Amino acid sequence: MGAPVAIVMGSQSDWPTMTKAAAVLEELGVQYDARIVSAHRTPDRLHSFGKGAADEGFKVIIAGAGGAAHLPGMIAALTHLPVLGVPVQSKALSGMDSLLSIVQMPAGVPTGTLAIGDAGATNAGIFAASILALEDEALAERLKAFRQAQTDKVAEKPVDNP
Amino acid sequence: MGAPVAIVMGSQSDWPTMTKAAAVLEELGVQYDARIVSAHRTPDRLHSFGKGAADEGFKVIIAGAGGAAHLPGMIAALTHLPVLGVPVQSKALSGMDSLLSIVQMPAGVPTGTLAIGDAGATNAGIFAASILALEDEALAERLKAFRQAQTDKVAEKPVDNP
Amino acid sequence: MGAPVAIVMGSQSDWPTMTKAAAVLEELGVQYDARIVSAHRTPDRLHSFGKGAADEGFKVIIAGAGGAAHLPGMIAALTHLPVLGVPVQSKALSGMDSLLSIVQMPAGVPTGTLAIGDAGATNAGIFAASILALEDEALAERLKAFRQAQTDKVAEKPVDNP
Amino acid sequence: MGAPVAIVMGSQSDWPTMTKAAAVLEELGVQYDARIVSAHRTPDRLHSFGKGAADEGFKVIIAGAGGAAHLPGMIAALTHLPVLGVPVQSKALSGMDSLLSIVQMPAGVPTGTLAIGDAGATNAGIFAASILALEDEALAERLKAFRQAQTDKVAEKPVDNP
Amino acid sequence: MGAPVAIVMGSQSDWPTMTKAAAVLEELGVQYDARIVSAHRTPDRLHSFGKGAADEGFKVIIAGAGGAAHLPGMIAALTHLPVLGVPVQSKALSGMDSLLSIVQMPAGVPTGTLAIGDAGATNAGIFAASILALEDEALAERLKAFRQAQTDKVAEKPVDNP
Amino acid sequence: MGAPVAIVMGSQSDWPTMTKAAAVLEELGVQYDARIVSAHRTPDRLHSFGKGAADEGFKVIIAGAGGAAHLPGMIAALTHLPVLGVPVQSKALSGMDSLLSIVQMPAGVPTGTLAIGDAGATNAGIFAASILALEDEALAERLKAFRQAQTDKVAEKPVDNP
Amino acid sequence: MGAPVAIVMGSQSDWPTMTKAAAVLEELGVQYDARIVSAHRTPDRLHSFGKGAADEGFKVIIAGAGGAAHLPGMIAALTHLPVLGVPVQSKALSGMDSLLSIVQMPAGVPTGTLAIGDAGATNAGIFAASILALEDEALAERLKAFRQAQTDKVAEKPVDNP
Amino acid sequence: MGAPVAIVMGSQSDWPTMTKAAAVLEELGVQYDARIVSAHRTPDRLHSFGKGAADEGFKVIIAGAGGAAHLPGMIAALTHLPVLGVPVQSKALSGMDSLLSIVQMPAGVPTGTLAIGDAGATNAGIFAASILALEDEALAERLKAFRQAQTDKVAEKPVDNP
C-alpha cells in the first residue's frame, strides 16, 4: 500500500520549506509521497490529484504554497480527506498573503492551517502523524516519545553561548 | 454568438456586489452571462467552465469572490483569456483577505484585480468594456461618452444637502 | 464510550460561534461534548482537560477562543491528539489577533487553524469528521453525501431576490 | 504602426521590476515602448501621455509605481484604454502602500492590478498579451504555447538541489 | 483678493468630512474656497486647478480624498504651494488605503498629511491657519485664543453623564 | 530570600532579547532569576512555575515569547503577581503576532506588555524595578539616578559621525 | 493620605472605557483619583501632573488614550512610577493606532500596556491592584478572592440562552 | 535673527534620516537649527523647546521620531507654529508604528505628516521651504527652480545600467 501522507507544493521553490514536513514524518516513521502540484500552472494535475487522492490511498494531505496560495483550498475542494495547509513565507508580504489565502476558507470546505514557514511545515508533519496515530498504536507511542523528547530537551536556564 | 463577458461569482451572496458589474455593462451595451461557479463547492463546474470559456465565445471573464478567494486565480489557471478579479468585502477582514488572495498571483498566471467591493465590481465592468472596445469602434464611442458623462456630472462645488 | 469530539471554548460568549461546529457535527452524525475551558480564568481545568483528553476517549479537539487566544495552543501542548483552532471574531481587531494567536505556533506543537468566526467553526466540525471518517466507513459516506449535497445546492445563476 | 503596449514607470528605479514585463512581451513577440513618466515629477508629461496614448496607437498600458503610486490611476483617468497597474515593492512597507494606492480606485476609473513586484510585472506583460490575443490569432497561439510550456516545465517531484 | 485657502475634494461624498476644515477656518476668520476636483473623473480640472492655484491667489491647499486617494499628491505635483492631505475614511479599509495613498509620497513632492477622517479635516484647517498666521499677526492672536479656549474647555475630572 | 524578579522565556532563542532585561536589572541592582519555561513544550513546568511563583518569593515576573506567544498570559492565569510581557520579534511577522498574542488578554487576567524586541526587554526590566522601588527607597534612588543619567546623556545636537 | 492609583485619560470621551478600571478598583477596595489630562490640549497640566505624581502620593498611574495616544508614554517620561497604558478603541483604525502609539516605547521609558478597549481598562485596574498587593496583605487576599470568584463563575458547559 | 526652521529629532540615531531634511534646506538656501529633543528622555527640554520655539524665531518645526513617536505631536501641543512630522523607519514594524503615532492626532492639534523614512525627511524640508516661500519671493523662485530641475532630470526612457 502507498504512503498515507501526501506532501504537495506549488513549486520547487517551496521545497526548502516543505522538506521540514518530510523530515519530521521520517523521524516519526510515517511514509509520505512528495509532489509538485501547481494550482496555477498545472490545474489539470491539481484536479486529478485532488479527485484521486483517496483512491491513491492517501489519508492526509499536506499542501504548501505562497502568495495567492490556492493549492490547499483547491485540493480540499476536490477531496473529503483532511487537508493541512502550510503558508510559505512570501517575498513582499512575508506570508501574510499566503496565510489569509489558505485559512480564510468559506464554510463547507476546510483546510487546517499551520504557521507561516518552516515551523508550519514541521507542524503539518506532526499534525498528520497525530491523525494517523488515532488508529496506529505504535505511531501513537512514537509520537508521544517524540513529544517527550522535545520536552526533555528544554534546558532549565538560558545560556549566553548555546 | 454568445455574450462576450462572463460574470462569475463564488456564491449567490456575492451577487449584490457583482450586480454592479452587470449594471455598468448593460449601461455600456455589452452583453454578459452571469453564473455561480464556486471554486470550493463546485470544483468540477469551475474546471469545465475555465477550460471551455474560450470555446463558449467569452472574451473577458469577471470573477468575484470573498475570503480565501480562489475563483479568479483558478479560472486564470484554466484559460488564456483575460480574467478580472473582484475582491468581495468579507465579514471579518473587510476584504483584505479577498484582495490578497486574488492579486498576489505568481508569475505566469495573471488576474487583473479591481478594488474591494462595489467599486471594484463596477470597474471590472468598465475594464471589460475597455478591452472589447479595442476592436469595437461603436463600443469605444459609448465608453468615451460614458466617461465624458461621468466627468460632466462632477459639480464644481460641494453642497450641504445633496 | 464517550463522544469522539470535544468542543471547548474560552467563554460562554464564544458559544454562538462554536455552536456552528456542533451543528455540523450533529448533521454528520458525530457525537461531541461541548465544554467551557478558559485558559486564563480556569487554568487548572485547562491543565486537567488537556492531560486527560485522550483518556476521556476524545479523538479530536476543537477549541475556539478570541483575542489573545491561548486555548487551542495550550491544549495542543498538553495532548498529542489533533487540536483544531477556531479564531473567534474579536471586537477591536475583528479576529486578526485571535487568528495570529492560534496559528503562529512554534515548531513542535501544532494547531490546525480554521477561518475566523462562524465559517471556521463550521469547518472545524467538518474537518473533525474528515479525520474520524478515515476509520469509519459509514461516516465517510455521510461526509461525502454532505459534500455532494452542498455541491448540488449551488444554483447555476444568481438571482436578485433569493 | 507603433507598439501596441506602453510600459511606463514612475522612475528609473522601477525599471529592474518593470523589465520583467518587457521580457515576457519580447518572449511572446509583442512590441512595447518603455518610458519613464513620473506622476509627481513630470505631471505635464503624464497629462500629455495619458491624453495621447490612444492616438499614439497604444492599446494597453502597463504602469508601474511604488509608495503613493499614483501613476496607473492617473493614466486611467486620462484614457479609456485598459491600464494595468504594477505595485513596485517599496522600502518601508514592502509594497502594501503601492498596492492599495493602485487597486483601490473609485467606481468609474479602473486599473487592473497585478501582484506586488517582479511577479506582477511579468503578469502584466502576459495580461496585456492576453488582451491583444483576442484579435490576433497568431499571438493567441504563441500565448497558449507559452502557457503550455510553463505547465510542461513543472517537475513531478521536488528535488533537494535543483 | 481671493481666499487664501482652497479646500478641494474628490467627490461630493467627501464634503461631510471636509466641511470640518471649512468650519474651523470660519471659526478662525480665514476665508476659503471649497471645490470638487476629482483626480480621476476630472483630470483636466485637476491639471488646471493645480497649475493655476498660485495665480488664483491661494496660499495653502487642503485636499481630501478616499481609497486610492491621488488628489493631494497630484495637486502637490502641479504647484509649489504647501498642500495638506486629508485621508477620508473609506468603506472597506477604514481609510488605511487613503492614508497610505496620500502620505507615502516620493522624495521631491510633499504632502503634509493629517489624520484619517473628521479629526484630520479639522486639523487641516488649523494647520492652514498656522501657516497663514506666520505673516498675519491678528490671525496668530485668534489662533492662540482658539488654542487657549480649547485648553480651557478641558474639565479636570470626567463625569458619567456629560 | 530569593530574587524578586523572574525572567522567563519560551526558548533559549529568546535569550538574546531577554538578556536586555537582565542587563538593566543588574545595572539597577535588582536580583533576578532567568529560566526557560516553554508554554508549549513544557506545559507542566509552566503550570508549576506559575502556581509556585509567589511562594518562591518572586514579586514581579517578566515573560518573553514570540509568535503565538502564550507564555506571559498563561503565567498571568496562574498567579496574582504582576506579569510583564515582552513580544520577541518573530521571523515572518516581525513580532506583530507576538505583540497581539500577549497584549490582547481578556478582562480578568492582565499582562503589562512592553515594546517588541530589545527595547521591550530593557523596559520590562525598568518597569519591574519601578514596581519594586515603591517599597524600596534605595532602589527608588538608583532608578531616579538611572533615569537622570539617561536624560543627561542626550546630546544637544546631532553629529554626523557619532 | 491620597489615593494610590491615578486614572488619567486624554478626554471625557475616554471615560466610558476608563470607568472599567475605576469599577474594578472599587470592587477590589483600592482608592483612585480620576482626572482628565490631555497630552495635546493641556500639555502644561500633563507636565505638572507627571512631575508631581509621586509627590501627590500616587504609586501607580493608569493612563488611557486613543489614536496618536501620547498620554501614557509622556507621563512615563515625567515620573519613575509604573505607568499602565490603555489603548482606547479609535474610530477609523479600531485602536491599532492607539496600541502602537502606547506600546512601542523606546528603551529607557516603559509603559505597561494592556488590551485595546474595555478589557484593557479592567485589566489595568487589576494590574494596579496586583502591584499594590505586593505590600498590602489584605489587598492581596481580596485580589486572590476576586480571581477565585472569577474562576468559580466559569460554567462547565455553554448554554444556548444564557 | 535665528534660523526659521528647527529640525528636531528624538535621538542621535534619527540623524541619518533627518539629515535629508537638512540637506534639502541647504540646497534651497534655508537656514535651520538641528537639535536632539527626546520626548521621553528629555521631557523638560521638550517642554521648554515647544513653549519657546516661536520666541526663538522659528517659523516651522520639523520633528522626526520612530516607534511610539510622540515628539511631533507633543511639540504641536506646545506651540501654534506649524509642525511637520517625519516617521523614522523602525526596526520591527518598519515605521508603521511611527507613522500612526504621528499622523493620528486628535482634532485641535495638528501635525503635517510626511512619508516614512528618507523620502519623508527630504519632503519635510521642501514643505518647510514652501511655507516660508509664501512670503519670500526669492525663496519661491529657488523652490520653483528646484522643482523644475527635478522635473528636467527625469529621463524619457529607462536604461539597463544607469
mmCIF file with all atom_site columns, N, CA, C and O in Angstrom, chain F residues 70-101:
data_model
loop_
_atom_site.group_PDB
_atom_site.id
_atom_site.type_symbol
_atom_site.label_atom_id
_atom_site.label_alt_id
_atom_site.label_comp_id
_atom_site.label_asym_id
_atom_site.label_entity_id
_atom_site.label_seq_id
_atom_site.pdbx_PDB_ins_code
_atom_site.Cartn_x
_atom_site.Cartn_y
_atom_site.Cartn_z
_atom_site.occupancy
_atom_site.B_iso_or_equiv
_atom_site.pdbx_formal_charge
_atom_site.auth_seq_id
_atom_site.auth_comp_id
_atom_site.auth_asym_id
_atom_site.auth_atom_id
_atom_site.pdbx_PDB_model_num
ATOM 1   N N  . HIS F 1 70  ? 2.216  32.526 24.140 1.00 0.00 ? 70  HIS F N  1
ATOM 2   C CA . HIS F 1 70  ? 1.233  32.238 25.186 1.00 0.00 ? 70  HIS F CA 1
ATOM 3   C C  . HIS F 1 70  ? 1.827  32.322 26.584 1.00 0.00 ? 70  HIS F C  1
ATOM 4   O O  . HIS F 1 70  ? 1.090  32.270 27.564 1.00 0.00 ? 70  HIS F O  1
ATOM 5   N N  . LEU F 1 71  ? 3.133  32.408 26.685 1.00 0.00 ? 71  LEU F N  1
ATOM 6   C CA . LEU F 1 71  ? 3.774  32.305 27.996 1.00 0.00 ? 71  LEU F CA 1
ATOM 7   C C  . LEU F 1 71  ? 3.331  33.403 28.968 1.00 0.00 ? 71  LEU F C  1
ATOM 8   O O  . LEU F 1 71  ? 2.915  33.093 30.087 1.00 0.00 ? 71  LEU F O  1
ATOM 9   N N  . PRO F 1 72  ? 3.419  34.681 28.584 1.00 0.00 ? 72  PRO F N  1
ATOM 10  C CA . PRO F 1 72  ? 3.053  35.710 29.567 1.00 0.00 ? 72  PRO F CA 1
ATOM 11  C C  . PRO F 1 72  ? 1.607  35.560 30.053 1.00 0.00 ? 72  PRO F C  1
ATOM 12  O O  . PRO F 1 72  ? 1.347  35.596 31.259 1.00 0.00 ? 72  PRO F O  1
ATOM 13  N N  . GLY F 1 73  ? 0.698  35.367 29.132 1.00 0.00 ? 73  GLY F N  1
ATOM 14  C CA . GLY F 1 73  ? -0.708 35.269 29.523 1.00 0.00 ? 73  GLY F CA 1
ATOM 15  C C  . GLY F 1 73  ? -1.008 34.049 30.360 1.00 0.00 ? 73  GLY F C  1
ATOM 16  O O  . GLY F 1 73  ? -1.832 34.087 31.271 1.00 0.00 ? 73  GLY F O  1
ATOM 17  N N  . MET F 1 74  ? -0.346 32.936 30.057 1.00 0.00 ? 74  MET F N  1
ATOM 18  C CA . MET F 1 74  ? -0.615 31.729 30.836 1.00 0.00 ? 74  MET F CA 1
ATOM 19  C C  . MET F 1 74  ? -0.042 31.843 32.238 1.00 0.00 ? 74  MET F C  1
ATOM 20  O O  . MET F 1 74  ? -0.631 31.353 33.205 1.00 0.00 ? 74  MET F O  1
ATOM 21  N N  . ILE F 1 75  ? 1.119  32.475 32.367 1.00 0.00 ? 75  ILE F N  1
ATOM 22  C CA . ILE F 1 75  ? 1.645  32.691 33.725 1.00 0.00 ? 75  ILE F CA 1
ATOM 23  C C  . ILE F 1 75  ? 0.690  33.616 34.486 1.00 0.00 ? 75  ILE F C  1
ATOM 24  O O  . ILE F 1 75  ? 0.371  33.381 35.652 1.00 0.00 ? 75  ILE F O  1
ATOM 25  N N  . ALA F 1 76  ? 0.218  34.638 33.813 1.00 0.00 ? 76  ALA F N  1
ATOM 26  C CA . ALA F 1 76  ? -0.725 35.559 34.456 1.00 0.00 ? 76  ALA F CA 1
ATOM 27  C C  . ALA F 1 76  ? -1.987 34.833 34.899 1.00 0.00 ? 76  ALA F C  1
ATOM 28  O O  . ALA F 1 76  ? -2.632 35.223 35.882 1.00 0.00 ? 76  ALA F O  1
ATOM 29  N N  . ALA F 1 77  ? -2.343 33.772 34.179 1.00 0.00 ? 77  ALA F N  1
ATOM 30  C CA . ALA F 1 77  ? -3.526 32.996 34.570 1.00 0.00 ? 77  ALA F CA 1
ATOM 31  C C  . ALA F 1 77  ? -3.278 32.199 35.834 1.00 0.00 ? 77  ALA F C  1
ATOM 32  O O  . ALA F 1 77  ? -4.222 31.814 36.531 1.00 0.00 ? 77  ALA F O  1
ATOM 33  N N  . LEU F 1 78  ? -2.006 31.968 36.140 1.00 0.00 ? 78  LEU F N  1
ATOM 34  C CA . LEU F 1 78  ? -1.664 31.050 37.230 1.00 0.00 ? 78  LEU F CA 1
ATOM 35  C C  . LEU F 1 78  ? -1.193 31.748 38.496 1.00 0.00 ? 78  LEU F C  1
ATOM 36  O O  . LEU F 1 78  ? -0.932 31.098 39.509 1.00 0.00 ? 78  LEU F O  1
ATOM 37  N N  . THR F 1 79  ? -1.036 33.047 38.438 1.00 0.00 ? 79  THR F N  1
ATOM 38  C CA . THR F 1 79  ? -0.545 33.784 39.596 1.00 0.00 ? 79  THR F CA 1
ATOM 39  C C  . THR F 1 79  ? -1.238 35.132 39.677 1.00 0.00 ? 79  THR F C  1
ATOM 40  O O  . THR F 1 79  ? -1.713 35.656 38.679 1.00 0.00 ? 79  THR F O  1
ATOM 41  N N  . HIS F 1 80  ? -1.278 35.679 40.887 1.00 0.00 ? 80  HIS F N  1
ATOM 42  C CA . HIS F 1 80  ? -1.833 37.030 41.018 1.00 0.00 ? 80  HIS F CA 1
ATOM 43  C C  . HIS F 1 80  ? -0.729 38.074 41.007 1.00 0.00 ? 80  HIS F C  1
ATOM 44  O O  . HIS F 1 80  ? -0.991 39.258 41.168 1.00 0.00 ? 80  HIS F O  1
ATOM 45  N N  . LEU F 1 81  ? 0.484  37.630 40.840 1.00 0.00 ? 81  LEU F N  1
ATOM 46  C CA . LEU F 1 81  ? 1.598  38.591 40.764 1.00 0.00 ? 81  LEU F CA 1
ATOM 47  C C  . LEU F 1 81  ? 1.527  39.375 39.455 1.00 0.00 ? 81  LEU F C  1
ATOM 48  O O  . LEU F 1 81  ? 0.985  38.880 38.460 1.00 0.00 ? 81  LEU F O  1
ATOM 49  N N  . PRO F 1 82  ? 2.102  40.571 39.429 1.00 0.00 ? 82  PRO F N  1
ATOM 50  C CA . PRO F 1 82  ? 2.154  41.307 38.152 1.00 0.00 ? 82  PRO F CA 1
ATOM 51  C C  . PRO F 1 82  ? 3.088  40.612 37.154 1.00 0.00 ? 82  PRO F C  1
ATOM 52  O O  . PRO F 1 82  ? 4.210  40.260 37.508 1.00 0.00 ? 82  PRO F O  1
ATOM 53  N N  . VAL F 1 83  ? 2.588  40.426 35.942 1.00 0.00 ? 83  VAL F N  1
ATOM 54  C CA . VAL F 1 83  ? 3.345  39.762 34.880 1.00 0.00 ? 83  VAL F CA 1
ATOM 55  C C  . VAL F 1 83  ? 3.572  40.748 33.736 1.00 0.00 ? 83  VAL F C  1
ATOM 56  O O  . VAL F 1 83  ? 2.617  41.327 33.210 1.00 0.00 ? 83  VAL F O  1
ATOM 57  N N  . LEU F 1 84  ? 4.835  40.931 33.372 1.00 0.00 ? 84  LEU F N  1
ATOM 58  C CA . LEU F 1 84  ? 5.196  41.816 32.264 1.00 0.00 ? 84  LEU F CA 1
ATOM 59  C C  . LEU F 1 84  ? 5.515  40.967 31.042 1.00 0.00 ? 84  LEU F C  1
ATOM 60  O O  . LEU F 1 84  ? 6.285  40.002 31.147 1.00 0.00 ? 84  LEU F O  1
ATOM 61  N N  . GLY F 1 85  ? 4.961  41.324 29.904 1.00 0.00 ? 85  GLY F N  1
ATOM 62  C CA . GLY F 1 85  ? 5.157  40.535 28.689 1.00 0.00 ? 85  GLY F CA 1
ATOM 63  C C  . GLY F 1 85  ? 6.049  41.237 27.690 1.00 0.00 ? 85  GLY F C  1
ATOM 64  O O  . GLY F 1 85  ? 5.858  42.420 27.409 1.00 0.00 ? 85  GLY F O  1
ATOM 65  N N  . VAL F 1 86  ? 7.002  40.505 27.134 1.00 0.00 ? 86  VAL F N  1
ATOM 66  C CA . VAL F 1 86  ? 7.901  41.057 26.112 1.00 0.00 ? 86  VAL F CA 1
ATOM 67  C C  . VAL F 1 86  ? 7.672  40.282 24.806 1.00 0.00 ? 86  VAL F C  1
ATOM 68  O O  . VAL F 1 86  ? 7.986  39.102 24.724 1.00 0.00 ? 86  VAL F O  1
ATOM 69  N N  . PRO F 1 87  ? 7.129  40.944 23.800 1.00 0.00 ? 87  PRO F N  1
ATOM 70  C CA . PRO F 1 87  ? 6.941  40.285 22.494 1.00 0.00 ? 87  PRO F CA 1
ATOM 71  C C  . PRO F 1 87  ? 8.281  40.175 21.756 1.00 0.00 ? 87  PRO F C  1
ATOM 72  O O  . PRO F 1 87  ? 8.845  41.194 21.354 1.00 0.00 ? 87  PRO F O  1
ATOM 73  N N  . VAL F 1 88  ? 8.771  38.959 21.633 1.00 0.00 ? 88  VAL F N  1
ATOM 74  C CA . VAL F 1 88  ? 10.026 38.759 20.918 1.00 0.00 ? 88  VAL F CA 1
ATOM 75  C C  . VAL F 1 88  ? 9.754  38.883 19.415 1.00 0.00 ? 88  VAL F C  1
ATOM 76  O O  . VAL F 1 88  ? 8.731  38.417 18.912 1.00 0.00 ? 88  VAL F O  1
ATOM 77  N N  . GLN F 1 89  ? 10.681 39.557 18.713 1.00 0.00 ? 89  GLN F N  1
ATOM 78  C CA . GLN F 1 89  ? 10.491 39.760 17.275 1.00 0.00 ? 89  GLN F CA 1
ATOM 79  C C  . GLN F 1 89  ? 10.511 38.421 16.550 1.00 0.00 ? 89  GLN F C  1
ATOM 80  O O  . GLN F 1 89  ? 11.474 37.662 16.643 1.00 0.00 ? 89  GLN F O  1
ATOM 81  N N  . SER F 1 90  ? 9.439  38.127 15.818 1.00 0.00 ? 90  SER F N  1
ATOM 82  C CA . SER F 1 90  ? 9.336  36.854 15.111 1.00 0.00 ? 90  SER F CA 1
ATOM 83  C C  . SER F 1 90  ? 9.823  37.013 13.680 1.00 0.00 ? 90  SER F C  1
ATOM 84  O O  . SER F 1 90  ? 9.993  38.116 13.185 1.00 0.00 ? 90  SER F O  1
ATOM 85  N N  . LYS F 1 91  ? 10.060 35.860 13.008 1.00 0.00 ? 91  LYS F N  1
ATOM 86  C CA . LYS F 1 91  ? 10.702 35.894 11.696 1.00 0.00 ? 91  LYS F CA 1
ATOM 87  C C  . LYS F 1 91  ? 9.765  36.426 10.613 1.00 0.00 ? 91  LYS F C  1
ATOM 88  O O  . LYS F 1 91  ? 10.092 37.386 9.916  1.00 0.00 ? 91  LYS F O  1
ATOM 89  N N  . ALA F 1 92  ? 8.599  35.809 10.475 1.00 0.00 ? 92  ALA F N  1
ATOM 90  C CA . ALA F 1 92  ? 7.749  36.176 9.346  1.00 0.00 ? 92  ALA F CA 1
ATOM 91  C C  . ALA F 1 92  ? 7.026  37.501 9.608  1.00 0.00 ? 92  ALA F C  1
ATOM 92  O O  . ALA F 1 92  ? 6.997  38.368 8.748  1.00 0.00 ? 92  ALA F O  1
ATOM 93  N N  . LEU F 1 93  ? 6.469  37.654 10.786 1.00 0.00 ? 93  LEU F N  1
ATOM 94  C CA . LEU F 1 93  ? 5.579  38.798 11.024 1.00 0.00 ? 93  LEU F CA 1
ATOM 95  C C  . LEU F 1 93  ? 6.195  39.857 11.930 1.00 0.00 ? 93  LEU F C  1
ATOM 96  O O  . LEU F 1 93  ? 5.492  40.746 12.438 1.00 0.00 ? 93  LEU F O  1
ATOM 97  N N  . SER F 1 94  ? 7.505  39.798 12.144 1.00 0.00 ? 94  SER F N  1
ATOM 98  C CA . SER F 1 94  ? 8.245  40.855 12.833 1.00 0.00 ? 94  SER F CA 1
ATOM 99  C C  . SER F 1 94  ? 7.756  41.146 14.242 1.00 0.00 ? 94  SER F C  1
ATOM 100 O O  . SER F 1 94  ? 7.982  42.233 14.761 1.00 0.00 ? 94  SER F O  1
ATOM 101 N N  . GLY F 1 95  ? 7.071  40.196 14.842 1.00 0.00 ? 95  GLY F N  1
ATOM 102 C CA . GLY F 1 95  ? 6.644  40.408 16.219 1.00 0.00 ? 95  GLY F CA 1
ATOM 103 C C  . GLY F 1 95  ? 5.230  40.942 16.363 1.00 0.00 ? 95  GLY F C  1
ATOM 104 O O  . GLY F 1 95  ? 4.757  41.120 17.486 1.00 0.00 ? 95  GLY F O  1
ATOM 105 N N  . MET F 1 96  ? 4.568  41.229 15.250 1.00 0.00 ? 96  MET F N  1
ATOM 106 C CA . MET F 1 96  ? 3.179  41.663 15.364 1.00 0.00 ? 96  MET F CA 1
ATOM 107 C C  . MET F 1 96  ? 2.317  40.539 15.934 1.00 0.00 ? 96  MET F C  1
ATOM 108 O O  . MET F 1 96  ? 1.414  40.787 16.734 1.00 0.00 ? 96  MET F O  1
ATOM 109 N N  . ASP F 1 97  ? 2.623  39.286 15.539 1.00 0.00 ? 97  ASP F N  1
ATOM 110 C CA . ASP F 1 97  ? 1.909  38.158 16.127 1.00 0.00 ? 97  ASP F CA 1
ATOM 111 C C  . ASP F 1 97  ? 2.218  38.033 17.618 1.00 0.00 ? 97  ASP F C  1
ATOM 112 O O  . ASP F 1 97  ? 1.315  37.843 18.438 1.00 0.00 ? 97  ASP F O  1
ATOM 113 N N  . SER F 1 98  ? 3.485  38.193 17.983 1.00 0.00 ? 98  SER F N  1
ATOM 114 C CA . SER F 1 98  ? 3.874  38.115 19.387 1.00 0.00 ? 98  SER F CA 1
ATOM 115 C C  . SER F 1 98  ? 3.139  39.195 20.194 1.00 0.00 ? 98  SER F C  1
ATOM 116 O O  . SER F 1 98  ? 2.614  38.935 21.280 1.00 0.00 ? 98  SER F O  1
ATOM 117 N N  . LEU F 1 99  ? 3.131  40.402 19.664 1.00 0.00 ? 99  LEU F N  1
ATOM 118 C CA . LEU F 1 99  ? 2.504  41.514 20.381 1.00 0.00 ? 99  LEU F CA 1
ATOM 119 C C  . LEU F 1 99  ? 1.021  41.246 20.626 1.00 0.00 ? 99  LEU F C  1
ATOM 120 O O  . LEU F 1 99  ? 0.533  41.354 21.760 1.00 0.00 ? 99  LEU F O  1
ATOM 121 N N  . LEU F 1 100 ? 0.286  40.890 19.573 1.00 0.00 ? 100 LEU F N  1
ATOM 122 C CA . LEU F 1 100 ? -1.152 40.698 19.746 1.00 0.00 ? 100 LEU F CA 1
ATOM 123 C C  . LEU F 1 100 ? -1.448 39.497 20.648 1.00 0.00 ? 100 LEU F C  1
ATOM 124 O O  . LEU F 1 100 ? -2.403 39.533 21.430 1.00 0.00 ? 100 LEU F O  1
ATOM 125 N N  . SER F 1 101 ? -0.625 38.460 20.556 1.00 0.00 ? 101 SER F N  1
ATOM 126 C CA . SER F 1 101 ? -0.839 37.286 21.404 1.00 0.00 ? 101 SER F CA 1
ATOM 127 C C  . SER F 1 101 ? -0.628 37.599 22.884 1.00 0.00 ? 101 SER F C  1
ATOM 128 O O  . SER F 1 101 ? -1.151 36.906 23.749 1.00 0.00 ? 101 SER F O  1
#
